[in-house]
Amino acid sequence: MDERNLAELKTLSKEARKLFIEMMANLGVGHIGGSLSIIDALVYLYYREMRVRPQEPRWEDRDRLVISKGHAGPALYALLAMKGFFDKKELMTLNKLGTHLPSHCDMKLTTGIDMTAGSLGQGLSAAVGMAIALRMQKKDSRVYCIVGDGEAQEGQIWEALMYAGSQQLDNLVVIIDDNGMQIDNYTDALNAVRPFDKRLAAFGFEVINVDGHDFNQLDNAFYKAKTIKKRPTAVIMSTVKGKGFSFCEGKLSNHNMKVSADDLASALKELA
Ligand SMILES: Cc1ncc(C[n+]2csc(CCOP(=O)(O)OP(=O)(O)O)c2C)c(N)n1
Ligand SMILES: [Mg+2]
């Protein structure tokens, strides 16, 4: 990627983090860590990869995104607002009475969301179904699905992966957010699902390992994924939970944490 493109993505990622942290501080609490670990990937997907039309959100030839780890909804809301799916002012209604932005992704409430999620383990099955349906309709739309590393302890994830491999779904990209942490402990300490790369390769995937905060690596991975035929691609992202702000980055306590006015002030200072 050239310097100009890289600089643009870095600026967009700062804007996304700013909107995100202002939204969370306004509510005062929420899923901080797992949102910040995928926010750079979302910037890449929405600004370089996915074919979407904010003015025509249900456009049938769009690419689909399923955030199977649905608690990271707020990161997605920041991106959807930036892209113009809805007004940025709506971000301040996050998880309040009557909002269109609940803490977990809801396709019936939020413009631009393709699948409801939050009960971990289920979203990938829906994404696999979407990919099969698109192929049956001879559409060239692609389906992207983000799965958490802790979420990958769910058996249903492996059923869906196995089926995606057996169906040779080359219109599906499974993105594993391997931040090494889950709700209150390290993933390896509870039920180690690594190594993702060897396991997914055995399930019939083309596997690409990346640093999920490095736009050049994301660019190479998603470019390569489009060239792979007759099998799905897995982009295994090594990420840092809470990436970007020192009050939360890499801390086990960042899963669902309070955000004080001081936290917001320090976060905004770090972005400046
Ligand atoms: C079926 C189910 N079990 C438990 C939960 C509660 N829960 C929400 S997030 C989470 C941890 C998920 O860890 P991971 O997938 O690694 O997410 P991240 O680190 O990205 O936040 C758990 C256990 C849930 N939402 N759904
Ligand atoms: Mg995790």
Tab-separated table of C-alpha atoms and ligand atoms in Angstrom:
chain	number	residue	atom	x	y	z
A	1	MET	CA	0.000	0.000	0.000
A	2	ASP	CA	1.376	3.437	-0.829
A	3	GLU	CA	2.122	6.049	1.830
A	4	ARG	CA	-0.917	8.161	0.998
A	5	ASN	CA	-3.355	5.257	1.399
A	6	LEU	CA	-1.694	4.167	4.606
A	7	ALA	CA	-1.845	7.675	6.050
A	8	GLU	CA	-5.518	7.929	5.128
A	9	LEU	CA	-6.372	4.650	6.878
A	10	LYS	CA	-4.439	5.723	9.971
A	11	THR	CA	-6.403	8.983	10.085
A	12	LEU	CA	-9.681	7.063	9.707
A	13	SER	CA	-8.693	4.692	12.472
A	14	LYS	CA	-8.093	7.654	14.791
A	15	GLU	CA	-11.480	9.078	13.892
A	16	ALA	CA	-13.131	5.700	14.565
A	17	ARG	CA	-11.425	5.402	17.953
A	18	LYS	CA	-12.449	8.964	18.844
A	19	LEU	CA	-16.122	8.372	18.002
A	20	PHE	CA	-16.012	5.034	19.764
A	21	ILE	CA	-14.540	6.277	23.013
A	22	GLU	CA	-16.803	9.334	23.130
A	23	MET	CA	-19.801	7.036	22.668
A	24	MET	CA	-18.642	4.692	25.430
A	25	ALA	CA	-17.785	7.521	27.825
A	26	ASN	CA	-21.215	9.032	27.240
A	27	LEU	CA	-22.809	5.758	28.353
A	28	GLY	CA	-20.123	5.238	31.005
A	29	VAL	CA	-19.609	1.502	30.558
A	30	GLY	CA	-19.370	-1.144	27.860
A	31	HIS	CA	-17.423	-3.690	25.860
A	32	ILE	CA	-14.262	-1.690	25.346
A	33	GLY	CA	-11.559	-4.306	24.806
A	34	GLY	CA	-13.100	-6.512	22.136
A	35	SER	CA	-14.303	-3.472	20.192
A	36	LEU	CA	-10.864	-1.856	20.075
A	37	SER	CA	-9.226	-5.103	18.969
A	38	ILE	CA	-11.290	-5.186	15.757
A	39	ILE	CA	-11.717	-1.491	15.004
A	40	ASP	CA	-8.703	-1.313	12.630
A	41	ALA	CA	-10.011	-4.322	10.717
A	42	LEU	CA	-13.401	-2.621	10.445
A	43	VAL	CA	-11.772	0.544	9.115
A	44	TYR	CA	-10.042	-1.558	6.467
A	45	LEU	CA	-13.202	-3.506	5.589
A	46	TYR	CA	-15.420	-0.429	5.242
A	47	TYR	CA	-12.904	1.836	3.497
A	48	ARG	CA	-10.969	-0.562	1.282
A	49	GLU	CA	-12.698	-3.878	1.012
A	50	MET	CA	-16.443	-4.219	1.262
A	51	ARG	CA	-18.897	-3.243	-1.417
A	52	VAL	CA	-21.676	-1.401	0.414
A	53	ARG	CA	-24.087	1.463	-0.286
A	54	PRO	CA	-24.898	3.524	2.819
A	55	GLN	CA	-27.818	5.177	0.989
A	56	GLU	CA	-29.160	1.756	-0.028
A	57	PRO	CA	-28.299	-0.410	2.967
A	58	ARG	CA	-30.198	-3.526	1.820
A	59	TRP	CA	-28.730	-3.388	-1.716
A	60	GLU	CA	-28.799	-7.026	-2.711
A	61	ASP	CA	-25.388	-7.065	-4.365
A	62	ARG	CA	-23.612	-5.744	-1.258
A	63	ASP	CA	-20.969	-7.677	0.605
A	64	ARG	CA	-22.113	-8.929	4.017
A	65	LEU	CA	-20.475	-8.592	7.409
A	66	VAL	CA	-21.396	-10.700	10.413
A	67	ILE	CA	-19.772	-9.754	13.702
A	68	SER	CA	-20.308	-13.071	15.416
A	69	LYS	CA	-18.779	-11.669	18.630
A	70	GLY	CA	-21.784	-9.366	18.743
A	71	HIS	CA	-20.704	-7.555	21.918
A	72	ALA	CA	-18.303	-5.546	19.716
A	73	GLY	CA	-21.311	-3.786	18.154
A	74	PRO	CA	-20.185	-0.300	19.294
A	75	ALA	CA	-17.030	-0.519	17.157
A	76	LEU	CA	-19.238	-1.267	14.166
A	77	TYR	CA	-21.581	1.634	15.007
A	78	ALA	CA	-18.651	4.054	14.831
A	79	LEU	CA	-17.818	2.806	11.318
A	80	LEU	CA	-21.443	2.791	10.131
A	81	ALA	CA	-21.826	6.398	11.315
A	82	MET	CA	-18.591	7.419	9.581
A	83	LYS	CA	-19.806	5.839	6.341
A	84	GLY	CA	-23.146	7.661	6.586
A	85	PHE	CA	-25.498	4.758	7.326
A	86	PHE	CA	-26.909	6.985	10.075
A	87	ASP	CA	-26.125	10.278	11.764
A	88	LYS	CA	-23.124	10.430	14.095
A	89	LYS	CA	-25.378	12.059	16.698
A	90	GLU	CA	-27.140	8.714	17.120
A	91	LEU	CA	-23.978	7.312	18.687
A	92	MET	CA	-24.841	9.199	21.861
A	93	THR	CA	-27.997	7.089	22.246
A	94	LEU	CA	-25.991	3.868	22.634
A	95	ASN	CA	-27.864	1.326	24.754
A	96	LYS	CA	-30.350	3.908	26.051
A	97	LEU	CA	-34.122	3.520	26.079
A	98	GLY	CA	-35.570	3.657	22.552
A	99	THR	CA	-32.161	3.531	20.845
A	100	HIS	CA	-31.383	1.975	17.478
A	101	LEU	CA	-27.965	1.059	18.844
A	102	PRO	CA	-28.151	-1.692	21.455
A	103	SER	CA	-24.908	-2.920	23.010
A	104	HIS	CA	-25.010	-6.061	20.823
A	105	CYS	CA	-25.574	-6.121	17.040
A	106	ASP	CA	-29.239	-6.223	16.013
A	107	MET	CA	-30.154	-6.342	12.309
A	108	LYS	CA	-33.736	-5.322	13.018
A	109	LEU	CA	-32.796	-2.151	14.892
A	110	THR	CA	-29.672	-0.802	13.202
A	111	THR	CA	-29.315	0.337	9.601
A	112	GLY	CA	-26.389	-1.400	7.911
A	113	ILE	CA	-26.228	-4.497	10.109
A	114	ASP	CA	-26.552	-7.815	8.297
A	115	MET	CA	-26.920	-10.206	11.233
A	116	THR	CA	-27.990	-10.106	14.848
A	117	ALA	CA	-25.416	-11.562	17.249
A	118	GLY	CA	-24.452	-11.693	20.890
A	119	SER	CA	-25.122	-15.271	21.824
A	120	LEU	CA	-21.592	-16.393	21.010
A	121	GLY	CA	-20.996	-19.179	18.524
A	122	GLN	CA	-23.975	-18.604	16.266
A	123	GLY	CA	-23.015	-15.832	13.861
A	124	LEU	CA	-20.616	-17.900	11.816
A	125	SER	CA	-23.360	-20.419	11.002
A	126	ALA	CA	-25.480	-17.557	9.676
A	127	ALA	CA	-22.520	-16.273	7.633
A	128	VAL	CA	-21.998	-19.717	6.111
A	129	GLY	CA	-25.696	-19.814	5.188
A	130	MET	CA	-25.425	-16.391	3.563
A	131	ALA	CA	-22.396	-17.465	1.546
A	132	ILE	CA	-24.188	-20.572	0.303
A	133	ALA	CA	-27.315	-18.572	-0.581
A	134	LEU	CA	-25.274	-15.998	-2.518
A	135	ARG	CA	-23.525	-18.753	-4.439
A	136	MET	CA	-26.872	-20.394	-5.281
A	137	GLN	CA	-28.071	-17.022	-6.590
A	138	LYS	CA	-24.851	-16.721	-8.647
A	139	LYS	CA	-23.965	-13.438	-6.938
A	140	ASP	CA	-20.368	-12.390	-6.578
A	141	SER	CA	-20.947	-10.717	-3.188
A	142	ARG	CA	-18.623	-11.817	-0.417
A	143	VAL	CA	-19.312	-12.608	3.228
A	144	TYR	CA	-16.980	-11.558	6.048
A	145	CYS	CA	-17.415	-12.937	9.553
A	146	ILE	CA	-15.508	-11.869	12.670
A	147	VAL	CA	-15.168	-14.516	15.389
A	148	GLY	CA	-13.580	-14.004	18.811
A	149	ASP	CA	-10.877	-16.332	20.100
A	150	GLY	CA	-12.884	-17.063	23.240
A	151	GLU	CA	-15.985	-17.458	21.123
A	152	ALA	CA	-14.131	-20.113	19.123
A	153	GLN	CA	-14.394	-22.398	22.154
A	154	GLU	CA	-18.030	-22.887	21.159
A	155	GLY	CA	-18.595	-26.211	19.379
A	156	GLN	CA	-20.961	-24.650	16.850
A	157	ILE	CA	-18.076	-22.599	15.440
A	158	TRP	CA	-16.260	-25.783	14.457
A	159	GLU	CA	-19.353	-27.305	12.873
A	160	ALA	CA	-19.706	-24.169	10.759
A	161	LEU	CA	-16.000	-24.130	9.861
A	162	MET	CA	-16.130	-27.787	8.859
A	163	TYR	CA	-19.158	-27.160	6.661
A	164	ALA	CA	-17.611	-24.061	5.047
A	165	GLY	CA	-14.541	-26.093	4.151
A	166	SER	CA	-16.522	-29.030	2.833
A	167	GLN	CA	-18.671	-26.693	0.719
A	168	GLN	CA	-15.566	-24.960	-0.684
A	169	LEU	CA	-17.020	-21.552	0.108
A	170	ASP	CA	-14.560	-19.242	-1.609
A	171	ASN	CA	-16.898	-16.278	-1.082
A	172	LEU	CA	-16.449	-16.531	2.711
A	173	VAL	CA	-13.689	-14.922	4.762
A	174	VAL	CA	-13.592	-15.882	8.427
A	175	ILE	CA	-11.669	-13.342	10.486
A	176	ILE	CA	-10.463	-14.618	13.834
A	177	ASP	CA	-9.854	-11.862	16.377
A	178	ASP	CA	-7.092	-13.607	18.305
A	179	ASN	CA	-6.630	-11.108	21.135
A	180	GLY	CA	-5.742	-13.877	23.583
A	181	MET	CA	-8.350	-12.849	26.154
A	182	GLN	CA	-11.972	-13.533	26.849
A	183	ILE	CA	-14.372	-12.287	29.503
A	184	ASP	CA	-12.089	-12.382	32.552
A	185	ASN	CA	-9.058	-14.508	31.751
A	186	TYR	CA	-6.565	-15.446	29.069
A	187	THR	CA	-8.073	-17.761	26.465
A	188	ASP	CA	-5.150	-20.201	26.614
A	189	ALA	CA	-5.581	-20.517	30.380
A	190	LEU	CA	-9.176	-21.682	30.071
A	191	ASN	CA	-9.529	-23.811	26.951
A	192	ALA	CA	-6.780	-23.256	24.408
A	193	VAL	CA	-8.203	-23.043	20.905
A	194	ARG	CA	-4.847	-22.209	19.322
A	195	PRO	CA	-3.196	-22.865	17.017
A	196	PHE	CA	-5.900	-21.413	14.792
A	197	ASP	CA	-3.814	-21.603	11.617
A	198	LYS	CA	-3.114	-25.349	11.721
A	199	ARG	CA	-6.629	-26.190	12.843
A	200	LEU	CA	-8.345	-24.100	10.179
A	201	ALA	CA	-6.026	-25.395	7.474
A	202	ALA	CA	-7.083	-28.908	8.489
A	203	PHE	CA	-10.709	-27.839	8.028
A	204	GLY	CA	-10.016	-26.871	4.413
A	205	PHE	CA	-9.258	-23.161	4.760
A	206	GLU	CA	-6.643	-21.022	3.096
A	207	VAL	CA	-5.035	-19.475	6.165
A	208	ILE	CA	-3.373	-16.073	6.401
A	209	ASN	CA	-1.822	-14.833	9.651
A	210	VAL	CA	-1.703	-11.068	10.155
A	211	ASP	CA	-1.169	-8.375	12.722
A	212	GLY	CA	-4.736	-7.067	12.947
A	213	HIS	CA	-3.542	-3.512	13.577
A	214	ASP	CA	-1.252	-3.345	10.526
A	215	PHE	CA	-3.064	-1.997	7.455
A	216	ASN	CA	-0.411	-3.251	5.034
A	217	GLN	CA	-0.827	-6.806	6.305
A	218	LEU	CA	-4.619	-6.523	6.222
A	219	ASP	CA	-4.393	-5.211	2.665
A	220	ASN	CA	-2.234	-8.140	1.518
A	221	ALA	CA	-4.466	-10.671	3.268
A	222	PHE	CA	-7.790	-9.480	1.860
A	223	TYR	CA	-6.280	-9.051	-1.584
A	224	LYS	CA	-4.977	-12.606	-1.511
A	225	ALA	CA	-8.311	-13.943	-0.202
A	226	LYS	CA	-10.017	-12.793	-3.410
A	227	THR	CA	-7.629	-14.882	-5.490
A	228	ILE	CA	-8.354	-18.140	-3.623
A	229	LYS	CA	-10.730	-20.483	-5.389
A	230	LYS	CA	-12.586	-23.572	-4.130
A	231	ARG	CA	-11.944	-22.969	-0.437
A	232	PRO	CA	-12.785	-20.388	2.193
A	233	THR	CA	-10.143	-18.083	3.616
A	234	ALA	CA	-9.343	-17.530	7.283
A	235	VAL	CA	-7.584	-14.323	8.240
A	236	ILE	CA	-6.150	-14.986	11.688
A	237	MET	CA	-5.604	-11.593	13.250
A	238	SER	CA	-3.224	-11.265	16.122
A	239	THR	CA	-4.659	-8.300	18.030
A	240	VAL	CA	-4.427	-6.506	21.339
A	241	LYS	CA	-7.587	-6.282	23.406
A	242	GLY	CA	-8.248	-2.621	24.193
A	243	LYS	CA	-5.710	-1.450	21.588
A	244	GLY	CA	-5.066	2.272	21.375
A	245	PHE	CA	-5.669	3.723	24.847
A	246	SER	CA	-3.404	3.200	27.845
A	247	PHE	CA	-6.273	3.162	30.363
A	248	CYS	CA	-7.468	-0.144	28.853
A	249	GLU	CA	-4.912	-1.571	26.384
A	250	GLY	CA	-3.919	-5.155	27.149
A	251	LYS	CA	-5.701	-5.198	30.522
A	252	LEU	CA	-7.756	-8.231	31.509
A	253	SER	CA	-10.262	-5.871	33.132
A	254	ASN	CA	-11.109	-4.217	29.798
A	255	HIS	CA	-13.796	-6.653	28.630
A	256	ASN	CA	-16.797	-4.724	29.952
A	257	MET	CA	-15.415	-1.760	31.830
A	258	LYS	CA	-16.391	1.659	33.080
A	259	VAL	CA	-15.105	4.711	31.228
A	260	SER	CA	-14.712	7.787	33.419
A	261	ALA	CA	-14.378	11.417	32.353
A	262	ASP	CA	-10.663	11.137	33.187
A	263	ASP	CA	-10.340	8.027	30.984
A	264	LEU	CA	-11.974	9.933	28.136
A	265	ALA	CA	-9.684	12.916	28.628
A	266	SER	CA	-6.557	10.737	28.616
A	267	ALA	CA	-7.808	8.808	25.566
A	268	LEU	CA	-8.455	11.971	23.572
A	269	LYS	CA	-5.042	13.317	24.540
A	270	GLU	CA	-3.381	10.145	23.264
A	271	LEU	CA	-5.206	10.440	19.951
A	272	ALA	CA	-4.190	14.065	19.425
B	1	LIG	C1	-23.245	-18.282	24.333
B	1	LIG	C2	-22.627	-17.203	25.146
B	1	LIG	N1	-21.944	-17.525	26.276
B	1	LIG	C3	-21.401	-16.545	27.032
B	1	LIG	C4	-21.539	-15.230	26.683
B	1	LIG	C5	-20.950	-14.146	27.558
B	1	LIG	N2	-19.770	-13.541	26.948
B	1	LIG	C6	-19.848	-12.378	26.269
B	1	LIG	S1	-18.377	-11.895	25.636
B	1	LIG	C7	-17.591	-13.256	26.277
B	1	LIG	C8	-16.122	-13.476	26.030
B	1	LIG	C9	-15.827	-13.683	24.606
B	1	LIG	O1	-14.453	-13.735	24.359
B	1	LIG	P1	-13.905	-13.435	22.927
B	1	LIG	O2	-14.706	-14.161	21.931
B	1	LIG	O3	-12.465	-13.697	22.936
B	1	LIG	O4	-14.266	-11.903	22.749
B	1	LIG	P2	-13.331	-10.603	22.885
B	1	LIG	O5	-12.045	-10.978	23.514
B	1	LIG	O6	-13.127	-10.147	21.512
B	1	LIG	O7	-14.116	-9.614	23.677
B	1	LIG	C10	-18.488	-14.067	26.969
B	1	LIG	C11	-18.129	-15.313	27.646
B	1	LIG	C12	-22.267	-14.931	25.493
B	1	LIG	N3	-22.441	-13.681	25.066
B	1	LIG	N4	-22.795	-15.928	24.747
B	2	MG	MG	-10.847	-12.556	22.797
